[in-house]
mmCIF file of C-alpha atoms in Angstrom:
data_model
loop_
_atom_site.group_PDB
_atom_site.id
_atom_site.type_symbol
_atom_site.label_atom_id
_atom_site.label_comp_id
_atom_site.label_asym_id
_atom_site.label_seq_id
_atom_site.Cartn_x
_atom_site.Cartn_y
_atom_site.Cartn_z
ATOM 1 C CA MET A 1 0.108 -0.021 -0.021
ATOM 2 C CA ILE A 2 1.206 3.569 -0.747
ATOM 3 C CA PHE A 3 0.460 6.654 1.209
ATOM 4 C CA LYS A 4 -1.827 9.033 -0.374
ATOM 5 C CA GLU A 5 -2.736 11.902 1.968
ATOM 6 C CA GLU A 6 -3.136 12.899 5.606
ATOM 7 C CA GLU A 7 -6.558 14.291 6.778
ATOM 8 C CA LYS A 8 -5.711 16.626 9.952
ATOM 9 C CA GLN A 9 -8.175 17.394 12.476
ATOM 10 C CA GLY A 10 -6.168 19.567 15.054
ATOM 11 C CA TYR A 11 -3.401 17.222 16.455
ATOM 12 C CA PHE A 12 -5.501 14.109 15.184
ATOM 13 C CA SER A 13 -4.736 12.718 11.934
ATOM 14 C CA ILE A 14 -6.233 10.114 9.500
ATOM 15 C CA PHE A 15 -3.739 8.607 6.913
ATOM 16 C CA HIS A 16 -5.071 7.482 3.772
ATOM 17 C CA PHE A 17 -3.370 4.419 1.904
ATOM 18 C CA LYS A 18 -4.075 2.778 -1.354
ATOM 19 C CA CYS A 19 -3.144 -0.762 -2.462
ATOM 20 C CA LYS A 20 -1.041 -0.518 -5.791
ATOM 21 C CA MET A 21 -2.458 -3.982 -6.980
ATOM 22 C CA CYS A 22 -6.015 -4.062 -6.285
ATOM 23 C CA GLY A 23 -6.770 -0.542 -5.556
ATOM 24 C CA ILE A 24 -8.328 -1.063 -2.019
ATOM 25 C CA GLU A 25 -8.071 2.139 0.154
ATOM 26 C CA LYS A 26 -7.581 2.037 3.840
ATOM 27 C CA LYS A 27 -7.474 4.794 6.582
ATOM 28 C CA ILE A 28 -5.348 4.557 9.705
ATOM 29 C CA SER A 29 -5.973 7.028 12.522
ATOM 30 C CA SER A 30 -3.190 8.248 14.791
ATOM 31 C CA GLU A 31 -5.155 7.202 17.773
ATOM 32 C CA ASN A 32 -7.811 4.486 18.618
ATOM 33 C CA THR A 33 -10.924 6.546 18.586
ATOM 34 C CA LYS A 34 -13.027 3.522 20.040
ATOM 35 C CA ASN A 35 -11.189 3.549 23.222
ATOM 36 C CA VAL A 36 -13.468 5.510 25.557
ATOM 37 C CA GLU A 37 -10.958 5.261 28.334
ATOM 38 C CA CYS A 38 -8.478 7.522 26.628
ATOM 39 C CA ILE A 39 -8.992 11.309 26.334
ATOM 40 C CA PRO A 40 -8.692 12.449 22.581
ATOM 41 C CA ILE A 41 -5.510 14.142 21.975
ATOM 42 C CA ASN A 42 -7.112 17.533 21.008
ATOM 43 C CA LYS A 43 -8.998 17.482 24.144
ATOM 44 C CA ALA A 44 -5.984 16.462 26.194
ATOM 45 C CA VAL A 45 -3.886 19.379 24.662
ATOM 46 C CA VAL A 46 -6.521 22.056 25.254
ATOM 47 C CA ASN A 47 -6.912 20.789 28.738
ATOM 48 C CA ALA A 48 -3.056 20.993 29.224
ATOM 49 C CA THR A 49 -3.191 24.644 28.173
ATOM 50 C CA ILE A 50 -5.711 25.242 30.925
ATOM 51 C CA ALA A 51 -3.809 23.371 33.511
ATOM 52 C CA ILE A 52 -0.603 25.477 32.714
ATOM 53 C CA GLY A 53 -2.365 28.773 31.996
ATOM 54 C CA ILE A 54 -1.518 29.414 28.391
ATOM 55 C CA GLY A 55 -3.727 30.189 25.322
ATOM 56 C CA TYR A 56 -3.909 29.521 21.678
ATOM 57 C CA ALA A 57 -1.079 31.912 20.723
ATOM 58 C CA GLN A 58 1.399 30.218 23.087
ATOM 59 C CA LEU A 59 0.121 26.684 21.980
ATOM 60 C CA SER A 60 0.691 27.597 18.327
ATOM 61 C CA GLU A 61 4.298 28.874 19.227
ATOM 62 C CA LEU A 62 4.997 25.643 21.124
ATOM 63 C CA SER A 63 3.713 23.559 18.210
ATOM 64 C CA ALA A 64 5.911 25.550 15.569
ATOM 65 C CA SER A 65 9.004 25.131 17.769
ATOM 66 C CA ILE A 66 8.557 21.246 17.693
ATOM 67 C CA ASP A 67 7.791 21.314 13.959
ATOM 68 C CA ILE A 68 3.992 19.979 14.481
ATOM 69 C CA PRO A 69 1.233 21.714 12.667
ATOM 70 C CA PRO A 70 -1.057 23.446 15.163
ATOM 71 C CA MET A 71 -4.868 23.163 15.402
ATOM 72 C CA SER A 72 -6.881 26.105 13.871
ATOM 73 C CA SER A 73 -8.270 28.769 16.156
ATOM 74 C CA ASN A 74 -11.796 27.762 15.566
ATOM 75 C CA THR A 75 -10.986 24.119 16.487
ATOM 76 C CA TYR A 76 -9.273 25.284 19.759
ATOM 77 C CA GLN A 77 -12.269 27.394 20.792
ATOM 78 C CA SER A 78 -14.659 24.566 20.116
ATOM 79 C CA MET A 79 -12.423 22.154 22.181
ATOM 80 C CA LEU A 80 -11.973 24.850 24.915
ATOM 81 C CA SER A 81 -15.776 25.221 25.379
ATOM 82 C CA SER A 82 -16.195 21.428 25.364
ATOM 83 C CA VAL A 83 -13.435 20.766 27.985
ATOM 84 C CA GLY A 84 -14.716 23.776 30.050
ATOM 85 C CA ASP A 85 -18.175 22.262 30.388
ATOM 86 C CA VAL A 86 -16.313 19.010 31.500
ATOM 87 C CA VAL A 87 -14.216 20.698 33.993
ATOM 88 C CA HIS A 88 -17.074 22.796 35.331
ATOM 89 C CA ALA A 89 -19.267 19.697 35.805
ATOM 90 C CA SER A 90 -16.518 17.720 37.426
ATOM 91 C CA ALA A 91 -15.675 20.556 39.821
ATOM 92 C CA TRP A 92 -19.513 20.919 40.885
ATOM 93 C CA ASP A 93 -19.569 17.077 41.522
ATOM 94 C CA GLU A 94 -16.440 17.268 43.812
ATOM 95 C CA MET A 95 -17.888 20.175 45.764
ATOM 96 C CA LYS A 96 -21.202 18.359 46.222
ATOM 97 C CA ASN A 97 -19.232 15.287 47.454
ATOM 98 C CA ALA A 98 -17.276 17.353 49.812
ATOM 99 C CA GLY A 99 -20.490 18.834 51.197
ATOM 100 C CA ASP A 100 -21.793 15.466 51.795
ATOM 101 C CA GLU A 101 -18.741 14.557 53.883
ATOM 102 C CA GLU A 102 -18.953 17.772 55.952
ATOM 103 C CA ARG A 103 -22.676 17.158 56.540
ATOM 104 C CA GLU A 104 -21.904 13.553 57.652
ATOM 105 C CA ILE A 105 -19.311 14.835 60.041
ATOM 106 C CA ALA A 106 -21.582 17.571 61.494
ATOM 107 C CA LEU A 107 -24.414 15.005 62.001
ATOM 108 C CA LYS A 108 -22.069 12.514 63.623
ATOM 109 C CA ASN A 109 -20.850 15.309 66.114
ATOM 110 C CA GLY A 110 -24.281 16.602 66.574
ATOM 111 C CA ILE A 111 -23.486 20.064 65.337
ATOM 112 C CA LEU A 112 -27.018 21.237 64.499
ATOM 113 C CA ASP A 113 -28.956 24.307 64.164
ATOM 114 C CA GLU A 114 -32.420 24.756 66.049
ATOM 115 C CA ASP A 115 -34.063 23.688 62.951
ATOM 116 C CA GLY A 116 -31.919 20.403 62.754
ATOM 117 C CA THR A 117 -29.773 21.724 59.837
ATOM 118 C CA PRO A 118 -26.026 20.546 60.246
ATOM 119 C CA MET A 119 -23.476 23.235 60.638
ATOM 120 C CA CYS A 120 -19.915 23.280 59.790
ATOM 121 C CA THR A 121 -16.850 25.692 60.172
ATOM 122 C CA VAL A 122 -15.436 26.799 56.786
ATOM 123 C CA ILE A 123 -12.277 28.601 55.663
ATOM 124 C CA ALA A 124 -12.625 31.443 52.887
ATOM 125 C CA ASP A 125 -10.460 33.822 50.989
ATOM 126 C CA GLY A 126 -10.300 35.611 47.701
ATOM 127 C CA GLN A 127 -7.944 35.505 44.951
ATOM 128 C CA TRP A 128 -7.378 37.740 41.832
ATOM 129 C CA SER A 129 -5.940 37.541 38.322
ATOM 130 C CA LYS A 130 -3.421 40.188 39.128
ATOM 131 C CA ARG A 131 -1.453 40.617 42.330
ATOM 132 C CA SER A 132 -2.653 43.747 43.944
ATOM 133 C CA TYR A 133 -1.539 43.559 47.642
ATOM 134 C CA LYS A 134 -1.423 47.057 49.067
ATOM 135 C CA THR A 135 -1.353 48.454 45.451
ATOM 136 C CA LYS A 136 -4.061 49.512 43.118
ATOM 137 C CA TYR A 137 -6.810 47.014 42.851
ATOM 138 C CA ASP A 138 -7.869 46.736 39.211
ATOM 139 C CA ALA A 139 -7.868 43.135 38.321
ATOM 140 C CA PHE A 140 -10.441 42.221 35.530
ATOM 141 C CA SER A 141 -11.349 38.806 37.261
ATOM 142 C CA GLY A 142 -11.370 37.393 40.858
ATOM 143 C CA ALA A 143 -12.660 34.389 42.706
ATOM 144 C CA ALA A 144 -13.620 33.541 46.155
ATOM 145 C CA THR A 145 -13.184 30.009 47.499
ATOM 146 C CA ILE A 146 -14.843 28.325 50.622
ATOM 147 C CA ILE A 147 -13.232 25.273 52.078
ATOM 148 C CA GLY A 148 -14.583 22.893 54.764
ATOM 149 C CA TYR A 149 -12.469 22.953 57.826
ATOM 150 C CA ASN A 150 -12.931 19.184 58.548
ATOM 151 C CA THR A 151 -12.375 17.691 55.042
ATOM 152 C CA ARG A 152 -10.122 20.449 53.718
ATOM 153 C CA LYS A 153 -11.938 20.176 50.508
ATOM 154 C CA VAL A 154 -13.481 23.088 48.393
ATOM 155 C CA LEU A 155 -17.172 23.545 48.950
ATOM 156 C CA PHE A 156 -17.810 26.588 46.714
ATOM 157 C CA VAL A 157 -16.057 28.752 44.202
ATOM 158 C CA GLY A 158 -17.565 32.256 43.236
ATOM 159 C CA ILE A 159 -16.101 33.728 40.158
ATOM 160 C CA ARG A 160 -16.453 37.410 39.310
ATOM 161 C CA ASN A 161 -15.421 38.902 35.814
ATOM 162 C CA ARG A 162 -15.808 42.515 34.839
ATOM 163 C CA TYR A 163 -14.320 42.243 31.386
ATOM 164 C CA CYS A 164 -15.438 40.388 28.187
ATOM 165 C CA SER A 165 -13.212 40.812 25.021
ATOM 166 C CA ILE A 166 -16.100 40.111 22.738
ATOM 167 C CA CYS A 167 -18.256 42.778 24.396
ATOM 168 C CA GLN A 168 -15.473 45.274 24.621
ATOM 169 C CA LYS A 169 -14.615 44.863 20.855
ATOM 170 C CA ALA A 170 -18.279 45.324 19.904
ATOM 171 C CA LEU A 171 -18.291 48.400 22.085
ATOM 172 C CA ASN A 172 -15.128 49.801 20.587
ATOM 173 C CA ARG A 173 -16.557 49.359 16.992
ATOM 174 C CA ASP A 174 -19.915 50.559 18.039
ATOM 175 C CA GLU A 175 -21.503 47.451 16.821
ATOM 176 C CA ASN A 176 -24.126 45.104 18.422
ATOM 177 C CA LYS A 177 -22.658 42.207 20.469
ATOM 178 C CA PRO A 178 -22.708 39.020 18.677
ATOM 179 C CA ALA A 179 -24.265 36.079 20.272
ATOM 180 C CA HIS A 180 -21.587 34.446 22.437
ATOM 181 C CA ASN A 181 -21.123 32.902 25.815
ATOM 182 C CA CYS A 182 -20.456 35.988 28.006
ATOM 183 C CA PHE A 183 -18.803 35.572 31.420
ATOM 184 C CA LEU A 184 -19.262 39.384 32.202
ATOM 185 C CA ASN A 185 -21.010 39.156 35.570
ATOM 186 C CA TRP A 186 -19.496 41.986 37.838
ATOM 187 C CA THR A 187 -19.561 45.721 37.333
ATOM 188 C CA SER A 188 -18.202 47.180 40.669
ATOM 189 C CA SER A 189 -14.587 47.463 41.808
ATOM 190 C CA SER A 190 -12.446 44.422 42.129
ATOM 191 C CA THR A 191 -12.194 44.807 45.908
ATOM 192 C CA GLY A 192 -15.712 43.845 46.252
ATOM 193 C CA MET A 193 -15.311 40.550 44.448
ATOM 194 C CA GLU A 194 -14.133 38.683 47.525
ATOM 195 C CA ALA A 195 -17.106 39.598 49.726
ATOM 196 C CA ASP A 196 -19.695 39.014 47.102
ATOM 197 C CA GLY A 197 -18.290 35.538 46.174
ATOM 198 C CA ILE A 198 -18.235 34.446 49.752
ATOM 199 C CA LEU A 199 -21.651 35.737 50.264
ATOM 200 C CA GLU A 200 -22.958 33.666 47.249
ATOM 201 C CA GLY A 201 -21.432 30.585 48.838
ATOM 202 C CA PHE A 202 -23.145 31.214 52.155
ATOM 203 C CA LEU A 203 -26.461 31.956 50.403
ATOM 204 C CA ASN A 204 -26.336 28.642 48.557
ATOM 205 C CA SER A 205 -24.984 26.319 51.198
ATOM 206 C CA VAL A 206 -28.187 24.921 52.260
ATOM 207 C CA GLN A 207 -29.510 24.344 48.860
ATOM 208 C CA MET A 208 -26.171 22.879 47.552
ATOM 209 C CA HIS A 209 -24.991 20.818 50.614
ATOM 210 C CA GLY A 210 -27.723 21.016 53.192
ATOM 211 C CA LEU A 211 -25.490 22.774 55.383
ATOM 212 C CA LYS A 212 -25.158 26.093 57.321
ATOM 213 C CA TYR A 213 -21.594 27.683 57.684
ATOM 214 C CA ASN A 214 -21.846 28.890 61.191
ATOM 215 C CA LYS A 215 -17.994 29.815 61.670
ATOM 216 C CA LEU A 216 -15.726 31.578 59.285
ATOM 217 C CA ILE A 217 -12.014 31.265 59.433
ATOM 218 C CA GLY A 218 -10.408 34.032 57.382
ATOM 219 C CA ASP A 219 -7.949 37.006 57.286
ATOM 220 C CA SER A 220 -8.436 40.302 58.864
ATOM 221 C CA ASP A 221 -10.344 41.784 56.017
ATOM 222 C CA SER A 222 -13.553 43.119 57.663
ATOM 223 C CA SER A 223 -15.592 43.571 54.431
ATOM 224 C CA VAL A 224 -16.416 39.894 54.290
ATOM 225 C CA LEU A 225 -17.928 39.703 57.744
ATOM 226 C CA LYS A 226 -19.611 43.186 57.313
ATOM 227 C CA ARG A 227 -21.446 42.009 54.136
ATOM 228 C CA LEU A 228 -22.486 38.728 55.787
ATOM 229 C CA ASN A 229 -23.943 40.616 58.766
ATOM 230 C CA GLU A 230 -25.772 43.130 56.326
ATOM 231 C CA VAL A 231 -27.537 40.355 54.359
ATOM 232 C CA LEU A 232 -27.706 37.564 57.006
ATOM 233 C CA PRO A 233 -27.979 34.631 54.685
ATOM 234 C CA TYR A 234 -29.552 32.331 57.393
ATOM 235 C CA GLY A 235 -31.949 34.737 58.766
ATOM 236 C CA PRO A 236 -31.981 37.600 61.365
ATOM 237 C CA HIS A 237 -31.522 35.211 64.401
ATOM 238 C CA PHE A 238 -28.229 33.387 62.938
ATOM 239 C CA THR A 239 -24.951 35.374 63.190
ATOM 240 C CA VAL A 240 -21.894 33.906 61.512
ATOM 241 C CA GLN A 241 -18.874 33.840 63.948
ATOM 242 C CA LYS A 242 -15.431 35.044 62.534
ATOM 243 C CA ILE A 243 -12.343 33.222 63.668
ATOM 244 C CA GLU A 244 -8.981 35.064 62.834
ATOM 245 C CA CYS A 245 -6.652 32.910 60.756
ATOM 246 C CA ARG A 246 -3.377 32.143 62.568
ATOM 247 C CA ASN A 247 -1.308 32.760 59.326
ATOM 248 C CA HIS A 248 -2.721 36.315 58.784
ATOM 249 C CA LEU A 249 -2.356 37.006 62.365
ATOM 250 C CA LEU A 250 1.473 36.256 62.045
ATOM 251 C CA ARG A 251 1.751 38.261 58.787
ATOM 252 C CA ASN A 252 -0.048 41.197 60.189
ATOM 253 C CA SER A 253 1.928 41.164 63.529
ATOM 254 C CA GLY A 254 5.105 41.087 61.413
ATOM 255 C CA GLN A 255 4.061 43.994 59.479
ATOM 256 C CA LYS A 256 3.411 45.963 62.525
ATOM 257 C CA LEU A 257 6.729 45.118 63.962
ATOM 258 C CA LEU A 258 8.486 46.067 60.813
ATOM 259 C CA ALA A 259 6.645 49.418 60.720
ATOM 260 C CA LEU A 260 7.927 50.132 64.292
ATOM 261 C CA THR A 261 11.617 49.795 62.983
ATOM 262 C CA LYS A 262 11.159 52.720 60.810
ATOM 263 C CA ARG A 263 9.823 55.083 63.396
ATOM 264 C CA THR A 264 12.788 57.227 64.312
ATOM 265 C CA GLU A 265 11.251 58.601 67.624
ATOM 266 C CA TYR A 266 12.454 55.027 69.038
ATOM 267 C CA PRO A 267 16.125 54.522 70.058
ATOM 268 C CA VAL A 268 18.140 52.893 67.360
ATOM 269 C CA HIS A 269 19.201 49.901 69.513
ATOM 270 C CA LEU A 270 15.584 49.089 70.318
ATOM 271 C CA ARG A 271 14.610 49.214 66.481
ATOM 272 C CA LYS A 272 17.558 46.990 65.577
ATOM 273 C CA PHE A 273 16.439 44.469 68.455
ATOM 274 C CA ILE A 274 13.041 44.255 66.951
ATOM 275 C CA GLN A 275 14.159 43.875 63.397
ATOM 276 C CA ASN A 276 16.528 41.051 64.234
ATOM 277 C CA ASN A 277 14.000 39.187 66.116
ATOM 278 C CA ILE A 278 10.857 39.442 64.094
ATOM 279 C CA LEU A 279 10.961 35.784 63.080
ATOM 280 C CA ARG A 280 11.634 34.829 66.712
ATOM 281 C CA PHE A 281 8.507 36.737 67.785
ATOM 282 C CA ARG A 282 6.556 34.848 65.060
ATOM 283 C CA SER A 283 7.966 31.604 66.187
ATOM 284 C CA ASP A 284 6.869 32.501 69.965
ATOM 285 C CA ILE A 285 3.337 33.285 68.845
ATOM 286 C CA THR A 286 2.984 30.088 66.827
ATOM 287 C CA LYS A 287 4.246 27.958 69.848
ATOM 288 C CA ALA A 288 1.765 29.868 72.217
ATOM 289 C CA VAL A 289 -1.065 29.034 69.844
ATOM 290 C CA GLU A 290 -0.162 25.448 69.681
ATOM 291 C CA TYR A 291 0.187 25.323 73.581
ATOM 292 C CA ARG A 292 -3.126 26.911 74.141
ATOM 293 C CA LYS A 293 -4.913 24.737 71.567
ATOM 294 C CA ALA A 294 -3.778 21.566 73.285
ATOM 295 C CA SER A 295 -4.887 22.599 76.651
ATOM 296 C CA ASP A 296 -8.119 21.333 78.411
ATOM 297 C CA LEU A 297 -9.569 24.812 79.027
ATOM 298 C CA SER A 298 -12.756 26.129 77.372
ATOM 299 C CA MET A 299 -12.612 27.955 73.935
ATOM 300 C CA SER A 300 -12.905 31.357 75.461
ATOM 301 C CA ASN A 301 -10.084 30.701 78.032
ATOM 302 C CA LYS A 302 -7.848 29.484 75.074
ATOM 303 C CA ILE A 303 -8.409 32.457 73.101
ATOM 304 C CA ALA A 304 -7.752 34.790 76.105
ATOM 305 C CA GLY A 305 -4.639 32.799 76.923
#
C-alpha cells in the first residue's frame, strides 16, 4: 500500500493508503477513537493549556517550535468550550461530594442548628488574576473559595469577571454584541469581588449541601463579615462567627513590628533589636497558639490565653 494523503483534525490525523495492486483504500488513525477510556489528543492538549495557564497563541508557538502543525483557532475554541463544560461539571460534582462529607461529620458530632440543619466551620479567602496586595486593585477577574474545615476540600467557588473581550470589541467598534458565551457578571470594583463571592457561597450552602456555615476562618479583611452581617444569609437570628486565621495574624503582626523599626522616635538599639527578632517573635506566637490549643480549657479561655 502507498501513502496518499493525511487528513488533519487539529493534532489528530487520519492517514489514507491505497493498494497498488487491487486499488483498495484504507484509513489509519493516529489514535484509537473507539477507546473510550483515553482522552482524545485534541481535548488533552486543550486541557493541558488550561492546566498550565496558556492560550492559543502560546500553543501555536510551542507547536511551531517542535515542528508540529497546530490546530486552527476555531478548533481550539470549540475544544475549549467542550473541555470547559467537563471541568465545570466535574468541579461541581467534587464540591457536592465534599459537602456530603462535611454534613455527615456534622451529623455524627451533633452540630445542628435549632431547625436540625447541620452546621460546619469553613475557611474562605479571595484571589485575583493580578497581584494587587497594598497596591491598586484593578484586576479584571477574581474568585472566592470556601473550604470545609474538617475535610479540607472545596465547597464553593464564586467567580467574578468585569471584562469580556467580545463585548469590549463590539463596544469599541460601536456594533451590536454577537451571540456568545459571555462571562461578564461584575460591574463594581475589584475589591468587592471577594465579599460578594463568599456571600454567594453562604446563600447557596443549604441548597447545595444541606449545610449552614456557622463559623468562618479568614483573614483580617472586615468587608466579608460586614457583608454577611448586612445580608444575614441564614435569617435575622443566625450570626456567623468570625475566627481569625493564625497565618494572617502572624503576617499582620510581622508588618506592625516592621513598621516600628522605621519610626525614628524610638532608640536605634530598640529598633535594631525588633528587626533582628521578628522571626523569633513569630515563632513564639506560633508555639503559644499550639500550647493553648492543646490545653483542656474552654474555647474562651484558650483564646484569652
